[in-house]
Amino acid sequence: SAVISQKPSRDICQRGTSLTIQCQVDSQVTMMFWYRQQPGQSLTLIATANQGSEATYESGFVIDKFPISRPNLTFSTLTVSNMSPEDSSIYLCSARAMALNTEAFFGQGTRLTVV
Amino acid sequence: GNSVTQMEGPVTLSEEAFLTINCTYTATGYPSLFWYVQYPGEGLQLLLKATKADDKGSNKGFEATYRKETTSFHLEKGSVQVSDSAVYFCALSARNTDKLIFGTGTRLQVFP
């Protein structure tokens, strides 16, 4: 199993500013992902964080808005840039080993409110 | 493409009632299937999983059987408790991708 620490756990930000969310995994994992979960909704995958290269973004998400870093196997950051109230959501970090039958582990999430 | 369909909630039950939350999937090949639970204010936790047809995953009194013929993975529990109140997500991992695909989630509310 893996324990994922995510911070901050919550924040209230002014529109037009940026917030960087950090995700630390307690063991080396192959894959890391960032999800968004809007209130009462399911999880939407933003991107796969690739070690040492650019993240792979899902349709509807772009690097300029959600830059992602992954400098090593256990750490990743997601930045929400030039925020608007529509970015208010829960952002979740997830990690998974390479084997196809393995489950994904999740951080506690970052609850972001943009005012 | 790959997708997961869950029954809509909320599901409201009295304590000790029987629970079923339906989940069906569409996927290429033979995916792995998962149920996750999200308690209020927390991240997702794996509840159980099944990796091949006819496998039964079980944990904390919850069970789900991988039914290839009906492409289903319904979650069941014989006697729910108030502490089971949470949102439950069905998910799949297809063989040709490293991503998990989630259903829309089903909120369970259990009253004493």
CSV table of C-alpha atoms in Angstrom, one decimal, chain A residues 51-89:
chain,number,residue,atom,x,y,z
A,51,GLN,CA,8.5,11.7,-14.0
A,52,GLY,CA,11.0,14.0,-15.7
A,53,SER,CA,8.8,14.9,-18.6
A,54,GLU,CA,5.6,16.9,-19.4
A,55,ALA,CA,2.4,15.6,-17.9
A,56,THR,CA,-0.2,14.0,-20.1
A,57,TYR,CA,-3.4,16.0,-20.0
A,58,GLU,CA,-7.0,14.8,-20.5
A,59,SER,CA,-9.3,16.5,-22.9
A,60,GLY,CA,-10.4,19.9,-21.6
A,61,PHE,CA,-7.4,20.5,-19.4
A,62,VAL,CA,-4.3,22.4,-20.5
A,63,ILE,CA,-0.8,22.9,-19.2
A,64,ASP,CA,-1.1,26.6,-19.0
A,65,LYS,CA,-4.0,26.4,-16.6
A,66,PHE,CA,-2.8,23.3,-14.7
A,67,PRO,CA,1.0,23.0,-14.8
A,68,ILE,CA,2.2,19.8,-13.2
A,69,SER,CA,5.7,18.8,-12.0
A,70,ARG,CA,7.0,15.5,-11.0
A,71,PRO,CA,10.7,15.7,-10.2
A,72,ASN,CA,11.0,12.2,-8.8
A,73,LEU,CA,9.0,9.0,-8.2
A,74,THR,CA,7.5,10.1,-4.9
A,75,PHE,CA,6.6,13.8,-5.3
A,76,SER,CA,4.4,15.9,-7.6
A,77,THR,CA,2.8,19.3,-7.7
A,78,LEU,CA,-0.3,20.7,-9.4
A,79,THR,CA,-0.7,24.4,-9.8
A,80,VAL,CA,-4.1,25.9,-10.5
A,81,SER,CA,-3.3,29.1,-12.4
A,82,ASN,CA,-5.2,32.4,-12.8
A,83,MET,CA,-8.0,31.1,-10.7
A,84,SER,CA,-11.7,31.9,-11.1
A,85,PRO,CA,-14.6,30.8,-9.0
A,86,GLU,CA,-15.2,28.0,-11.4
A,87,ASP,CA,-12.0,26.4,-10.2
A,88,SER,CA,-13.5,25.9,-6.7
A,89,SER,CA,-13.3,22.2,-6.3
